[in-house]
Each structure stands twice: as C-alpha cells, then as structure tokens.
Short mmCIF file of C-alpha atoms in Angstrom, two decimals:
data_model
loop_
_atom_site.label_atom_id
_atom_site.label_comp_id
_atom_site.label_asym_id
_atom_site.label_seq_id
_atom_site.Cartn_x
_atom_site.Cartn_y
_atom_site.Cartn_z
CA UNK H 1 0.00 0.00 0.00
CA UNK H 2 1.41 3.39 -0.96
CA UNK H 3 2.04 6.21 1.46
CA UNK H 4 -0.65 8.34 -0.19
CA UNK H 5 -3.21 5.53 0.26
CA UNK H 6 -2.33 5.35 3.91
CA UNK H 7 -2.82 9.11 4.16
CA UNK H 8 -6.29 8.76 2.71
CA UNK H 9 -7.19 5.99 5.15
CA UNK H 10 -5.95 8.19 8.00
CA UNK H 11 -8.86 10.48 7.14
CA UNK H 12 -11.47 7.73 7.25
CA UNK H 13 -13.72 9.51 9.81
CA UNK H 14 -13.69 12.64 7.66
CA UNK H 15 -14.41 10.55 4.57
CA UNK H 16 -17.39 8.97 6.31
CA UNK H 17 -18.89 12.43 6.85
CA UNK H 18 -18.12 13.50 3.27
CA UNK H 19 -19.45 10.33 1.66
CA UNK H 20 -22.45 10.48 3.97
CA UNK H 21 -23.25 13.99 2.73
CA UNK H 22 -23.01 12.84 -0.89
CA UNK H 23 -25.01 9.66 -0.24
CA UNK H 24 -27.68 11.56 1.67
CA UNK H 25 -28.08 14.01 -1.20
CA UNK H 26 -28.24 11.25 -3.81
CA UNK H 27 -30.77 9.24 -1.81
CA UNK H 28 -32.94 12.31 -1.45
CA UNK H 29 -32.95 12.89 -5.20
CA UNK H 30 -34.84 9.61 -5.72
CA UNK H 31 -37.41 10.13 -2.97
CA UNK H 32 -40.74 12.00 -2.98
CA UNK H 33 -40.28 15.55 -1.69
CA UNK H 34 -42.47 14.86 1.35
CA UNK H 35 -40.97 11.46 2.20
CA UNK H 36 -37.23 12.05 2.57
CA UNK H 37 -36.60 10.54 5.99
CA UNK H 38 -34.18 7.91 4.54
CA UNK H 39 -31.78 10.76 3.73
CA UNK H 40 -31.67 11.63 7.43
CA UNK H 41 -31.15 7.98 8.28
CA UNK H 42 -28.20 7.84 5.88
CA UNK H 43 -26.71 10.99 7.46
CA UNK H 44 -27.07 9.56 10.97
CA UNK H 45 -25.49 6.25 9.90
CA UNK H 46 -22.60 8.12 8.29
CA UNK H 47 -21.98 9.97 11.55
CA UNK H 48 -22.06 6.72 13.50
CA UNK H 49 -19.62 5.19 11.00
CA UNK H 50 -17.33 8.18 11.55
CA UNK H 51 -17.57 7.56 15.29
CA UNK H 52 -16.52 3.93 14.87
CA UNK H 53 -13.69 4.93 12.53
CA UNK H 54 -12.53 7.46 15.12
CA UNK H 55 -12.40 4.79 17.82
CA UNK H 56 -10.22 2.64 15.56
CA UNK H 57 -7.97 5.55 14.56
CA UNK H 58 -7.49 6.64 18.18
CA UNK H 59 -5.58 3.44 18.86
CA UNK H 60 -2.87 4.47 16.39
CA UNK H 61 0.09 6.81 16.94
CA UNK H 62 0.02 10.57 16.52
CA UNK H 63 1.19 11.66 13.08
CA UNK H 64 0.98 14.40 10.49
CA UNK H 65 -0.33 13.51 7.03
CA UNK H 66 -0.53 15.18 3.62
CA UNK H 67 2.86 16.90 3.80
CA UNK H 68 2.30 17.61 7.51
CA UNK H 69 -0.68 19.82 6.69
CA UNK H 70 -3.07 17.79 8.81
CA UNK H 71 -2.30 16.63 12.35
CA UNK H 72 -3.80 13.44 13.74
CA UNK H 73 -3.58 13.38 17.53
CA UNK H 74 -5.74 13.24 20.65
CA UNK H 75 -7.19 16.68 20.00
CA UNK H 76 -8.45 15.65 16.59
CA UNK H 77 -9.75 12.30 17.86
CA UNK H 78 -11.83 13.99 20.56
CA UNK H 79 -13.24 16.54 18.12
CA UNK H 80 -14.02 13.78 15.62
CA UNK H 81 -15.88 11.85 18.31
CA UNK H 82 -17.72 14.87 19.68
CA UNK H 83 -18.82 16.09 16.25
CA UNK H 84 -19.78 12.63 15.00
CA UNK H 85 -21.78 12.05 18.17
CA UNK H 86 -23.43 15.48 17.97
CA UNK H 87 -24.70 15.06 14.40
CA UNK H 88 -27.29 12.31 15.14
CA UNK H 89 -28.45 14.27 18.19
CA UNK H 90 -28.91 17.43 16.10
CA UNK H 91 -30.77 15.47 13.45
CA UNK H 92 -33.01 14.02 16.16
CA UNK H 93 -33.68 17.45 17.68
CA UNK H 94 -34.63 18.73 14.24
CA UNK H 95 -36.61 15.67 13.19
CA UNK H 96 -40.02 16.85 14.37
CA UNK H 97 -39.49 20.22 12.69
CA UNK H 98 -38.17 19.14 9.30
CA UNK H 99 -40.25 15.99 8.82
CA UNK H 100 -42.07 16.16 5.47
CA UNK H 101 -40.23 19.37 4.62
CA UNK H 102 -39.56 19.60 0.84
CA UNK H 103 -35.86 20.33 1.55
CA UNK H 104 -35.37 17.72 4.25
CA UNK H 105 -32.51 16.09 2.34
CA UNK H 106 -30.65 19.38 1.93
CA UNK H 107 -30.84 19.92 5.69
CA UNK H 108 -29.07 16.64 6.47
CA UNK H 109 -26.46 17.27 3.77
CA UNK H 110 -25.66 20.76 5.06
CA UNK H 111 -25.33 19.49 8.63
CA UNK H 112 -22.81 16.83 7.55
CA UNK H 113 -20.77 19.29 5.46
CA UNK H 114 -20.61 21.86 8.27
CA UNK H 115 -19.65 19.08 10.70
CA UNK H 116 -16.88 17.99 8.35
CA UNK H 117 -15.58 21.55 8.25
CA UNK H 118 -15.49 21.69 12.05
CA UNK H 119 -13.44 18.48 12.17
CA UNK H 120 -11.02 19.77 9.54
CA UNK H 121 -10.55 22.95 11.56
CA UNK H 122 -9.42 20.89 14.54
CA UNK H 123 -6.87 18.95 12.49
CA UNK H 124 -5.51 21.86 10.45
CA UNK H 125 -1.72 22.06 10.80
CA UNK H 126 -1.22 24.47 7.94
CA UNK H 127 -2.57 27.99 7.38
CA UNK H 128 -3.96 27.06 3.97
CA UNK H 129 -5.79 24.04 5.38
CA UNK H 130 -7.12 26.28 8.16
CA UNK H 131 -8.52 28.74 5.63
CA UNK H 132 -10.16 26.01 3.55
CA UNK H 133 -11.63 24.34 6.63
CA UNK H 134 -13.01 27.67 7.83
CA UNK H 135 -14.89 28.13 4.58
CA UNK H 136 -16.30 24.59 4.62
CA UNK H 137 -17.37 24.97 8.25
CA UNK H 138 -18.98 28.37 7.66
CA UNK H 139 -20.73 28.50 4.27
CA UNK H 140 -23.23 25.67 5.00
CA UNK H 141 -24.26 27.53 8.16
CA UNK H 142 -25.62 30.41 6.09
CA UNK H 143 -28.04 28.08 4.33
CA UNK H 144 -28.95 26.30 7.57
CA UNK H 145 -29.71 29.59 9.33
CA UNK H 146 -32.11 30.64 6.58
CA UNK H 147 -33.53 27.15 6.08
CA UNK H 148 -37.03 28.10 7.21
CA UNK H 149 -37.25 30.99 4.71
CA UNK H 150 -39.14 33.07 7.29
CA UNK H 151 -38.39 36.55 8.59
CA UNK H 152 -36.41 35.36 11.62
CA UNK H 153 -34.36 32.87 9.65
CA UNK H 154 -33.62 35.36 6.89
CA UNK H 155 -32.40 37.93 9.43
CA UNK H 156 -30.30 35.29 11.17
CA UNK H 157 -28.75 34.16 7.88
CA UNK H 158 -28.00 37.75 6.86
CA UNK H 159 -26.30 38.61 10.16
CA UNK H 160 -24.38 35.36 10.12
CA UNK H 161 -23.22 35.94 6.55
CA UNK H 162 -22.19 39.56 7.19
CA UNK H 163 -20.18 38.74 10.30
CA UNK H 164 -18.76 35.63 8.66
CA UNK H 165 -17.60 37.59 5.62
CA UNK H 166 -16.10 40.44 7.66
CA UNK H 167 -14.23 38.29 10.16
CA UNK H 168 -13.40 35.70 7.51
CA UNK H 169 -11.64 38.36 5.44
CA UNK H 170 -9.88 39.54 8.59
CA UNK H 171 -8.75 35.97 9.17
CA UNK H 172 -7.42 35.64 5.63
CA UNK H 173 -5.52 38.92 6.04
CA UNK H 174 -3.97 37.59 9.25
CA UNK H 175 -3.00 34.34 7.53
CA UNK H 176 -1.33 36.36 4.76
CA UNK H 177 0.68 38.41 7.25
CA UNK H 178 1.68 35.31 9.22
CA UNK H 179 2.87 33.65 6.04
CA UNK H 180 4.86 36.75 5.13
CA UNK H 181 6.45 36.98 8.57
CA UNK H 182 7.26 33.29 8.96
CA UNK H 183 7.93 32.34 5.36
CA UNK H 184 5.90 29.13 5.62
CA UNK H 185 2.32 27.98 5.95
CA UNK H 186 2.89 24.72 7.84
CA UNK H 187 2.77 25.21 11.59
CA UNK H 188 6.15 23.66 12.54
CA UNK H 189 8.06 25.63 9.90
CA UNK H 190 5.99 28.73 10.62
CA UNK H 191 6.82 28.59 14.32
CA UNK H 192 10.52 28.44 13.46
CA UNK H 193 10.28 31.33 11.02
CA UNK H 194 8.33 33.56 13.39
CA UNK H 195 11.08 33.46 15.99
CA UNK H 196 12.96 36.13 14.06
CA UNK H 197 9.87 38.25 13.36
CA UNK H 198 8.96 41.38 15.39
CA UNK H 199 6.72 40.25 18.32
CA UNK H 200 4.13 43.05 17.90
CA UNK H 201 3.66 42.09 14.24
CA UNK H 202 3.28 38.42 15.18
CA UNK H 203 0.69 39.21 17.85
CA UNK H 204 -1.26 41.42 15.46
CA UNK H 205 -1.25 38.75 12.75
CA UNK H 206 -2.35 36.05 15.20
CA UNK H 207 -5.17 38.27 16.45
CA UNK H 208 -6.40 38.83 12.90
CA UNK H 209 -6.14 35.11 12.13
CA UNK H 210 -8.01 34.25 15.32
CA UNK H 211 -10.85 36.64 14.40
CA UNK H 212 -12.57 34.08 12.20
CA UNK H 213 -12.21 31.35 14.82
CA UNK H 214 -13.59 33.64 17.53
CA UNK H 215 -16.55 34.39 15.26
CA UNK H 216 -17.31 30.69 14.86
CA UNK H 217 -16.90 30.11 18.58
CA UNK H 218 -19.22 33.01 19.45
CA UNK H 219 -16.60 34.81 21.54
CA UNK H 220 -16.28 38.57 22.03
CA UNK H 221 -15.97 40.56 19.77
CA UNK H 222 -17.42 38.17 17.15
CA UNK H 223 -20.49 37.26 19.19
CA UNK H 224 -23.10 39.81 18.07
CA UNK H 225 -24.75 37.49 15.57
CA UNK H 226 -25.24 34.59 17.93
CA UNK H 227 -28.28 35.49 20.11
CA UNK H 228 -30.24 36.80 17.12
CA UNK H 229 -29.37 33.72 15.05
CA UNK H 230 -30.36 31.36 17.88
CA UNK H 231 -33.69 33.15 18.24
CA UNK H 232 -34.43 33.40 14.52
CA UNK H 233 -33.56 29.90 13.33
CA UNK H 234 -35.15 26.58 14.18
CA UNK H 235 -34.17 24.96 17.47
CA UNK H 236 -32.23 22.18 15.74
CA UNK H 237 -30.18 24.68 13.75
CA UNK H 238 -29.63 26.77 16.88
CA UNK H 239 -28.38 23.69 18.74
CA UNK H 240 -25.96 22.99 15.91
CA UNK H 241 -24.76 26.61 15.61
CA UNK H 242 -23.94 26.84 19.31
CA UNK H 243 -22.18 23.48 19.54
CA UNK H 244 -20.39 21.92 16.57
CA UNK H 245 -18.72 25.03 15.06
CA UNK H 246 -17.57 26.05 18.54
CA UNK H 247 -15.88 22.70 19.14
CA UNK H 248 -13.88 22.90 15.90
CA UNK H 249 -13.02 26.59 16.30
CA UNK H 250 -11.72 26.34 19.88
CA UNK H 251 -9.64 23.27 19.04
CA UNK H 252 -8.21 25.07 15.98
CA UNK H 253 -7.42 28.15 18.05
CA UNK H 254 -5.62 26.06 20.65
CA UNK H 255 -3.52 24.35 17.98
CA UNK H 256 -2.72 27.69 16.33
CA UNK H 257 -1.38 29.34 19.49
CA UNK H 258 0.54 26.27 20.65
CA UNK H 259 2.02 24.87 17.42
CA UNK H 260 2.34 27.88 15.11
CA UNK H 261 3.27 30.76 17.41
CA UNK H 262 6.44 30.52 19.53
CA UNK H 263 6.31 31.94 23.05
CA UNK H 264 3.25 34.07 22.30
CA UNK H 265 3.01 35.84 25.65
CA UNK H 266 1.10 38.76 24.17
CA UNK H 267 -1.34 36.39 22.52
CA UNK H 268 -1.91 34.55 25.80
CA UNK H 269 -2.73 37.80 27.58
CA UNK H 270 -5.11 38.84 24.82
CA UNK H 271 -6.89 35.48 24.94
CA UNK H 272 -7.22 35.85 28.71
CA UNK H 273 -8.80 39.29 28.27
CA UNK H 274 -11.17 37.96 25.62
CA UNK H 275 -12.10 35.13 27.98
CA UNK H 276 -13.03 37.65 30.68
CA UNK H 277 -14.96 39.80 28.20
CA UNK H 278 -16.88 36.83 26.81
CA UNK H 279 -17.88 35.29 30.12
CA UNK H 280 -18.78 38.66 31.66
CA UNK H 281 -20.74 40.06 28.72
CA UNK H 282 -22.52 36.76 28.14
CA UNK H 283 -23.60 36.53 31.76
CA UNK H 284 -24.68 40.17 32.05
CA UNK H 285 -26.68 40.03 28.82
CA UNK H 286 -28.38 36.77 29.86
CA UNK H 287 -29.73 38.30 33.08
CA UNK H 288 -32.51 40.23 31.34
CA UNK H 289 -33.57 37.61 28.79
CA UNK H 290 -37.10 36.21 28.97
CA UNK H 291 -36.80 34.28 25.71
CA UNK H 292 -35.14 30.95 26.50
CA UNK H 293 -33.50 30.85 23.06
CA UNK H 294 -31.73 34.17 23.60
CA UNK H 295 -30.83 33.10 27.13
CA UNK H 296 -29.14 30.00 25.74
CA UNK H 297 -27.47 32.15 23.07
CA UNK H 298 -25.86 34.41 25.64
CA UNK H 299 -25.08 31.36 27.77
CA UNK H 300 -23.04 30.11 24.81
CA UNK H 301 -21.08 33.37 24.76
CA UNK H 302 -20.30 32.99 28.46
CA UNK H 303 -19.31 29.35 28.10
CA UNK H 304 -16.78 30.14 25.39
CA UNK H 305 -15.21 32.55 27.86
CA UNK H 306 -14.45 29.66 30.19
CA UNK H 307 -13.21 27.57 27.28
CA UNK H 308 -10.77 30.32 26.24
CA UNK H 309 -8.95 29.89 29.53
CA UNK H 310 -7.35 26.74 28.08
CA UNK H 311 -5.62 28.38 25.07
CA UNK H 312 -4.66 31.31 27.31
CA UNK H 313 -3.03 28.77 29.66
CA UNK H 314 -1.56 26.69 26.85
CA UNK H 315 1.80 26.43 28.63
CA UNK H 316 0.25 24.32 31.40
CA UNK H 317 0.43 20.55 31.08
CA UNK H 318 -3.25 20.14 31.94
CA UNK H 319 -4.49 22.76 29.45
CA UNK H 320 -5.15 20.50 26.46
CA UNK H 321 -6.85 17.58 28.27
CA UNK H 322 -8.87 20.10 30.31
CA UNK H 323 -10.05 21.79 27.12
CA UNK H 324 -11.02 18.49 25.51
CA UNK H 325 -12.93 17.34 28.59
CA UNK H 326 -14.77 20.67 28.72
CA UNK H 327 -15.68 20.42 25.03
CA UNK H 328 -17.18 16.97 25.59
CA UNK H 329 -19.15 18.16 28.61
CA UNK H 330 -20.35 21.35 26.98
CA UNK H 331 -21.53 19.54 23.86
CA UNK H 332 -23.83 17.07 25.60
CA UNK H 333 -25.11 19.70 28.04
CA UNK H 334 -25.88 22.30 25.38
CA UNK H 335 -27.59 19.79 23.09
CA UNK H 336 -29.63 18.57 26.05
CA UNK H 337 -30.87 22.06 26.88
CA UNK H 338 -31.85 22.78 23.28
CA UNK H 339 -33.53 19.38 23.02
CA UNK H 340 -35.78 20.27 25.96
CA UNK H 341 -36.79 23.49 24.20
CA UNK H 342 -37.44 21.54 20.99
CA UNK H 343 -39.56 19.05 22.92
CA UNK H 344 -41.95 21.87 23.83
CA UNK H 345 -42.80 23.58 20.53
CA UNK H 346 -43.78 27.21 20.96
CA UNK H 347 -42.63 27.39 24.60
CA UNK H 348 -40.07 30.14 24.12
CA UNK H 349 -40.69 32.33 27.17
CA UNK H 350 -39.61 31.57 30.72
CA UNK H 351 -43.24 31.81 31.81
CA UNK H 352 -44.11 28.95 29.43
CA UNK H 353 -42.18 26.60 31.71
CA UNK H 354 -44.20 27.34 34.84
CA UNK H 355 -45.24 24.14 36.54
CA UNK H 356 -43.45 21.91 34.03
CA UNK H 357 -42.25 19.65 36.83
CA UNK H 358 -45.86 18.77 37.70
CA UNK H 359 -46.86 18.21 34.06
CA UNK H 360 -43.72 16.52 32.76
CA UNK H 361 -41.36 15.74 35.64
CA UNK H 362 -38.74 13.81 33.68
CA UNK H 363 -38.33 16.55 31.08
CA UNK H 364 -38.19 19.20 33.81
CA UNK H 365 -35.50 17.30 35.71
CA UNK H 366 -33.52 16.89 32.50
CA UNK H 367 -33.62 20.65 32.01
CA UNK H 368 -32.49 21.19 35.61
CA UNK H 369 -29.53 18.86 35.07
CA UNK H 370 -28.48 20.73 31.92
CA UNK H 371 -28.87 24.22 33.41
CA UNK H 372 -27.06 23.31 36.62
CA UNK H 373 -24.48 21.65 34.38
CA UNK H 374 -23.86 25.00 32.67
CA UNK H 375 -23.20 26.51 36.08
CA UNK H 376 -20.74 23.76 36.87
CA UNK H 377 -22.59 21.84 39.56
CA UNK H 378 -21.23 18.41 40.50
CA UNK H 379 -21.45 15.72 39.30
CA UNK H 380 -22.13 17.11 35.82
CA UNK H 381 -19.68 17.05 32.91
CA UNK H 382 -19.23 20.83 32.75
CA UNK H 383 -18.28 20.84 36.44
CA UNK H 384 -15.40 18.48 35.67
CA UNK H 385 -14.45 20.56 32.64
CA UNK H 386 -14.49 23.84 34.53
CA UNK H 387 -12.54 22.41 37.44
CA UNK H 388 -9.76 21.11 35.21
CA UNK H 389 -9.66 24.27 33.08
CA UNK H 390 -9.45 26.43 36.20
CA UNK H 391 -6.64 24.20 37.48
CA UNK H 392 -4.77 24.63 34.20
CA UNK H 393 -5.20 28.40 34.52
CA UNK H 394 -3.71 28.34 38.00
CA UNK H 395 -0.80 26.19 36.81
CA UNK H 396 -0.11 28.75 34.07
CA UNK H 397 0.01 31.63 36.57
CA UNK H 398 -3.36 33.07 35.56
CA UNK H 399 -4.81 33.22 39.05
CA UNK H 400 -6.53 36.54 38.36
CA UNK H 401 -8.32 35.02 35.39
CA UNK H 402 -9.47 32.00 37.41
CA UNK H 403 -10.82 34.30 40.14
CA UNK H 404 -12.81 36.31 37.62
CA UNK H 405 -14.09 33.09 36.05
CA UNK H 406 -15.22 31.84 39.45
CA UNK H 407 -17.03 35.12 40.11
CA UNK H 408 -18.75 34.84 36.74
CA UNK H 409 -19.72 31.26 37.50
CA UNK H 410 -21.43 32.35 40.72
CA UNK H 411 -23.15 35.23 38.89
CA UNK H 412 -24.49 32.88 36.22
CA UNK H 413 -26.46 30.97 38.86
CA UNK H 414 -29.02 33.76 39.05
CA UNK H 415 -30.17 33.74 35.45
CA UNK H 416 -30.22 29.97 35.24
CA UNK H 417 -32.37 30.00 38.39
CA UNK H 418 -34.77 32.36 36.59
CA UNK H 419 -35.51 29.40 34.32
CA UNK H 420 -35.34 26.67 36.96
CA UNK H 421 -37.61 28.31 39.54
CA UNK H 422 -40.78 28.44 37.38
CA UNK H 423 -40.54 24.70 36.78
CA UNK H 424 -41.66 24.09 40.37
CA UNK H 425 -43.94 27.09 40.76
CA UNK H 426 -47.45 25.79 40.18
CA UNK H 427 -49.18 22.52 39.50
CA UNK H 428 -51.06 21.64 36.35
CA UNK H 429 -52.28 18.74 34.28
CA UNK H 430 -49.76 16.29 32.91
CA UNK H 431 -48.75 16.87 29.28
CA UNK H 432 -48.90 14.10 26.71
CA UNK H 433 -45.60 12.36 26.07
CA UNK H 434 -45.96 11.83 22.33
CA UNK H 435 -45.35 15.40 21.24
CA UNK H 436 -41.90 16.03 19.70
CA UNK H 437 -40.80 12.54 20.69
CA UNK H 438 -37.48 12.71 18.83
CA UNK H 439 -36.44 15.85 20.69
CA UNK H 440 -37.68 14.40 23.95
CA UNK H 441 -35.59 11.26 23.51
CA UNK H 442 -32.57 13.38 22.65
CA UNK H 443 -33.04 15.45 25.78
CA UNK H 444 -33.07 12.36 27.97
CA UNK H 445 -30.03 10.93 26.19
CA UNK H 446 -27.99 14.13 26.45
CA UNK H 447 -29.04 14.70 30.06
CA UNK H 448 -27.93 11.22 31.01
CA UNK H 449 -24.66 11.72 29.13
CA UNK H 450 -24.03 14.92 31.09
CA UNK H 451 -24.17 12.97 34.32
CA UNK H 452 -22.26 9.96 33.01
CA UNK H 453 -19.38 12.07 31.67
CA UNK H 454 -19.29 13.99 34.96
CA UNK H 455 -19.18 10.83 37.07
CA UNK H 456 -16.62 9.24 34.76
CA UNK H 457 -14.59 12.42 34.29
CA UNK H 458 -11.44 10.75 35.56
CA UNK H 459 -11.66 8.06 32.89
CA UNK H 460 -12.44 10.61 30.17
CA UNK H 461 -9.60 12.86 31.28
CA UNK H 462 -7.15 9.97 31.24
CA UNK H 463 -8.32 8.99 27.76
CA UNK H 464 -7.96 12.50 26.26
CA UNK H 465 -4.60 13.01 27.96
CA UNK H 466 -3.14 9.83 26.46
#
C-alpha cells in the first residue's frame, strides 16, 4: 500500500462524513419531496460510521499527514468523536421540525458538510488548510440559518453571513501576514520562522487570524450574531450553531497558538482578556432575557469565555486535556438544553415553563440537570471541565483570570435559576408524552450523558490526555 493511500485511510472519519453527505443528497434525489426521511437515516449512519472509525484511529500513533498539513492526535480524535456524536443528536432534535419538509434532504447534507468543516478545523496544521476548513465549516451555516425561509431565519442568515464575511476576510488577512512573517504555511516551519519576526507584528497577525475562529466560537468581539441567530432559526439549527462550530473553532485556536506561534506571551494575555470579556458580557446580557432561546445564546457566549482559559493557559500541562474534557461536557449539556426546548414547541418564554415539573417531571429534571451543568454543579460534565480548566489556569500563573471566572460562575447561577424556579412554581395537568418525541428522547439521552461524563470524568480525562 502506498504512502498516499495510507494518508487517505488516515482520514477515514472525515471521509465517512463527506461520503455520507453525498449519499444523503443522492438518496434524497430519488425520494418523494415529502418522504425524505431515509436521507436523514443515511446521514445519521454516516456519523455513527465516523464515530466507529474514530475509535479505531485513536488506537494508532500521533502523526501528520498530507505533507504535515493535517495533524492526527488526541485533539483531533476527541473533536471527531464529539462532532460525530453530535450530528445524530442534532438530526433528532430537528426531526419533528423538518419531517415532510420539501428540503429535508438538503438539511441533512448541510449538517454533515458543516460538521466535516469543524473536524477539519481541529486537524488543520497548515494555514492554507485552516482557511479552507473555515470556509467549509462556515458557508453551509448560512443556508442552515435561513432554512425556514421566514423573517427570523432570513435575518439570522443575513447577520451570520455579514459577520462571517467580515471576520473571515480579517482571518485571511492575518493568515497572509503570518505567512509573510514566517515564510511558511505549515505550523512547525511557521513557528521556526516567526522566531525572528517582530513580536508586535506576530501578535497582530495572530489576532487577525483568530478573528474568524472567535466568530465561529461566538466569543467577544465576534459574538453579536449569535443570540439573534439562535432566536431566529429553528431549534435544531440553533443547537448545531452553538455546539459543533464552537468545538472545531476552539480546538483550531488552541492548535494555532501552541504549534504555530512561539512563546506568544502577548497572545496569551489577549486570549485571557477575551475570555473575561466573553464570560462577563454573556452573563450580564443573559440576566434580562425572557426568551429561552436568547438566554441559551448568551449562555453560549459565556461558556466560550471559560473555554478560552485553556488556550490562554496553553503552557500548562493540563491545558489541552482540560479543554477536551470541557468540550465533551459542553456539547452534551448544550444539546440537552436545546432538546428540551425543541420538545416543547412554541414554549419560548420563561413563563411557558411554569409548573413543568408537575406536568412533565422527567423533562423538567432533564432541564435542571443541563442548566445546573452549565453553572458547573457536581457531578455534571461541565463541572469536571471547569474544574480542570481552572486548574490549568492556576498552573499557568493566571490566578486573576481564574478568580474572575469563578465570580462569573457564581453570577451565572441567578439567570439559570430564573428558568429553573418556574418549573416548580405551580401545578397543572400532565402533558402528553408523544409530542416532539425525537427531541424528547434526545433530551433524555444528552441529560444522562451529562451525568455519566461527569461521574466518569477521571476516565475521560485519562483517555484524552493519552
């Protein structure tokens, strides 16, 4: 077997997503416009195949393929697994909304392509691969945001496209400057070349390059689109927008500042400041939200603030495994919260959840688990992620950042309680369990996963640190 063939097989999880997107589209072409559920089944099976391929690939050694432009290591394996696991959950959350839709096939295809872009972002070890992955991870989101072709979706798609174009161009400009300063596009050679470059120029170029990744992650200052997009799109699309692109973007940012930029002290400080800005602004903006979709949107902004502690503390030994654990925990928790909202169509205000515990106790308890998980309450997955990320921050000498993150964590309790308290406020009649059954099942699955990952955090941490 040739070396190039082996390189192709090294990308088997990515190929599963790509071939799944193609197969889903082709299957949909031969189906009646109102009976396209097999296309979703093909997409879900492709994601599960990618998950199995990831488990097999994770047993192999770390290596760089395709002229060292793509890095296969624990970071990529975790992102592959998280994204591949998230896709079926997103499809399930969306199932009750897109069933019998004339463009049901296109929805599944776009989800797979955007997921593939997020995975490629995490493995990018070359500036050119990073740029290509950014485009693949971003362009399908424009179509997904406007999928409903209603006023809210159109506004969401427009804002997403405008911010994506602006910060994408900024990112390309930063990549150009980095290439000019370092004389190479591959991260190892670039890191060597940047050692002789003026530090202020390097920091400025890294900041510009990171702009596109911060936009995808929903971090300050690229966060303005996120709450409006979450409110305007369907719940399934909102769940995807606030989860999968973030996972790929944060992993790509971590790899950029650790592998491509030597001793980037200025970059670390800037990331720490952006972490504080994101968590603080997200929490403050969430306080006054009565729409649960906007509340979750601003919650996403605050969560990325905590996640940014890891790349800011990249010099610490625990930083990478802490980041990966947090990404796993955040993904299942966020998808669980959105699944609960999807399971109650039309219930978009906090007041709509009054007495839910008495009408649908299991769904209410699932929501409580997810919201307390966002806070970082043991034994949830986000608690384990926050604890390890905070520890990495302390190890890196960022005690002031950890203190501010802890203060923000305490502050976030109040707006999550604004949603939790009405659940137990008044009694009512029990709701039927058949409505939005796909979303309901996803909520239970993700809620259970939040607890399981939290309880087994030690095992997960050991696995991602290997």
